[in-house]
Amino acid sequence: MNANYCPLDYTMNLIGTKWKPIVLFHLLEGAERSGVLQKKVPGISNKMFTQTVRELEKDGLISRKIYPVVPPKVEYALTARGKSLEAILKSLDQWGIEDKKAF
Amino acid sequence: MNANYCPLDYTMNLIGTKWKPIVLFHLLEGAERSGVLQKKVPGISNKMFTQTVRELEKDGLISRKIYPVVPPKVEYALTARGKSLEAILKSLDQWGIEDKKAF
DNA sequence: CGGCATCCAGGTTGATACTG
DNA sequence: CAGTATCAACCTGGATGCCG
């Protein structure tokens, strides 16, 4: 069964979903408030947004900071581990730009 | 709804699945015969393998060469478009290696 | 405002058996 | 050997409504 495991699989299990890369990508510019961040992700439902940031937090790729104010305020930011994905995220984005030109 | 589209999404729609990156990665080393290639992907079922290479072919990332012999022989190889993903695939793999060291 | 719980439709996946 | 067909099980994601 296990003929040729490759770490690529490990990476994809962390970020290889529909929404995770997009959320991470937008956080490259800096911390964002929850609602603002969500609006930057076209088409995501509230449920999927919550689910996505929860998993990213659990995996230590982003941090969640809660401000005890009214109305509630929550900010998300990349952790060091999350920032280490910067090159990959930008490559993915760049490839998309180049590929669209060619095809 | 559409606040901030990014090409990263476009890229992920092409390769952002469980099996596609792994298949592509193994093809970086050169063309492979179908059965051999499948054995290199741990845990994939025959059905998913076929489905995956079909989609990759449809998207022009790999080519499929059929040898009219008995028993049947089919080889898959990266197209130019597929090869252009090399840097990304290796980055993903490399990140997985580095990350495992750290965590 | 942030985000969780519930329901449920649709797509995805795996096991198995079969064709050329 | 390469690939397809079928079916059931599982998972995903969206809509809605409620809570702190």
PDB file of C-alpha atoms in Angstrom, chain B residues 12-72:
ATOM      1  CA  MET B  12      -6.003  25.429  -6.731  1.00  0.00           C
ATOM      2  CA  ASN B  13      -8.924  24.444  -8.919  1.00  0.00           C
ATOM      3  CA  LEU B  14      -6.453  22.697 -11.198  1.00  0.00           C
ATOM      4  CA  ILE B  15      -4.238  20.934  -8.706  1.00  0.00           C
ATOM      5  CA  GLY B  16      -5.827  21.431  -5.296  1.00  0.00           C
ATOM      6  CA  THR B  17      -7.159  17.950  -4.683  1.00  0.00           C
ATOM      7  CA  LYS B  18      -6.059  14.994  -2.664  1.00  0.00           C
ATOM      8  CA  TRP B  19      -4.350  13.090  -5.432  1.00  0.00           C
ATOM      9  CA  LYS B  20      -3.421  15.406  -8.300  1.00  0.00           C
ATOM     10  CA  PRO B  21      -0.296  16.946  -6.779  1.00  0.00           C
ATOM     11  CA  ILE B  22       1.063  13.542  -5.854  1.00  0.00           C
ATOM     12  CA  VAL B  23       0.563  12.162  -9.347  1.00  0.00           C
ATOM     13  CA  LEU B  24       2.131  15.236 -10.915  1.00  0.00           C
ATOM     14  CA  PHE B  25       5.034  15.103  -8.508  1.00  0.00           C
ATOM     15  CA  HIS B  26       5.923  11.564  -9.428  1.00  0.00           C
ATOM     16  CA  LEU B  27       5.792  12.446 -13.109  1.00  0.00           C
ATOM     17  CA  LEU B  28       8.455  15.104 -12.631  1.00  0.00           C
ATOM     18  CA  GLU B  29      10.995  12.321 -12.957  1.00  0.00           C
ATOM     19  CA  GLY B  30       9.699  11.396 -16.377  1.00  0.00           C
ATOM     20  CA  ALA B  31       6.988   9.432 -18.152  1.00  0.00           C
ATOM     21  CA  GLU B  32       5.554   6.465 -16.309  1.00  0.00           C
ATOM     22  CA  ARG B  33       3.541   3.486 -17.224  1.00  0.00           C
ATOM     23  CA  SER B  34       0.061   3.543 -15.758  1.00  0.00           C
ATOM     24  CA  GLY B  35       0.383   0.651 -13.357  1.00  0.00           C
ATOM     25  CA  VAL B  36       3.791   1.766 -12.140  1.00  0.00           C
ATOM     26  CA  LEU B  37       2.610   5.290 -11.576  1.00  0.00           C
ATOM     27  CA  GLN B  38      -0.404   4.101  -9.652  1.00  0.00           C
ATOM     28  CA  LYS B  39       1.764   2.005  -7.339  1.00  0.00           C
ATOM     29  CA  LYS B  40       3.725   5.111  -6.487  1.00  0.00           C
ATOM     30  CA  VAL B  41       0.634   6.756  -5.060  1.00  0.00           C
ATOM     31  CA  PRO B  42       0.018   5.238  -1.632  1.00  0.00           C
ATOM     32  CA  GLY B  43      -3.583   4.452  -0.868  1.00  0.00           C
ATOM     33  CA  ILE B  44      -5.208   5.521  -4.109  1.00  0.00           C
ATOM     34  CA  SER B  45      -7.915   3.271  -5.469  1.00  0.00           C
ATOM     35  CA  ASN B  46      -8.005   2.240  -9.070  1.00  0.00           C
ATOM     36  CA  LYS B  47     -11.059   4.318  -9.665  1.00  0.00           C
ATOM     37  CA  MET B  48      -9.629   7.485  -8.192  1.00  0.00           C
ATOM     38  CA  PHE B  49      -6.410   7.000 -10.087  1.00  0.00           C
ATOM     39  CA  THR B  50      -8.226   6.789 -13.391  1.00  0.00           C
ATOM     40  CA  GLN B  51     -10.410   9.746 -12.506  1.00  0.00           C
ATOM     41  CA  THR B  52      -7.419  11.811 -11.478  1.00  0.00           C
ATOM     42  CA  VAL B  53      -5.352  11.223 -14.605  1.00  0.00           C
ATOM     43  CA  ARG B  54      -8.432  11.852 -16.741  1.00  0.00           C
ATOM     44  CA  GLU B  55      -8.902  15.268 -15.230  1.00  0.00           C
ATOM     45  CA  LEU B  56      -5.242  16.102 -15.434  1.00  0.00           C
ATOM     46  CA  GLU B  57      -5.315  15.125 -19.090  1.00  0.00           C
ATOM     47  CA  LYS B  58      -8.442  17.168 -19.729  1.00  0.00           C
ATOM     48  CA  ASP B  59      -6.770  20.184 -18.163  1.00  0.00           C
ATOM     49  CA  GLY B  60      -3.729  19.694 -20.347  1.00  0.00           C
ATOM     50  CA  LEU B  61      -1.317  19.051 -17.518  1.00  0.00           C
ATOM     51  CA  ILE B  62      -0.385  15.525 -18.546  1.00  0.00           C
ATOM     52  CA  SER B  63      -0.439  13.559 -21.788  1.00  0.00           C
ATOM     53  CA  ARG B  64      -1.560  10.019 -22.355  1.00  0.00           C
ATOM     54  CA  LYS B  65       0.168   7.743 -24.808  1.00  0.00           C
ATOM     55  CA  ILE B  66      -1.348   4.428 -25.760  1.00  0.00           C
ATOM     56  CA  TYR B  67       0.803   1.641 -27.150  1.00  0.00           C
ATOM     57  CA  PRO B  68      -1.244  -0.744 -29.326  1.00  0.00           C
ATOM     58  CA  VAL B  69       0.265  -3.889 -27.876  1.00  0.00           C
ATOM     59  CA  VAL B  70      -0.851  -6.893 -25.902  1.00  0.00           C
ATOM     60  CA  PRO B  71      -1.014  -6.623 -22.992  1.00  0.00           C
ATOM     61  CA  PRO B  72      -2.162  -3.000 -23.128  1.00  0.00           C
TER      62      PRO B  72
END
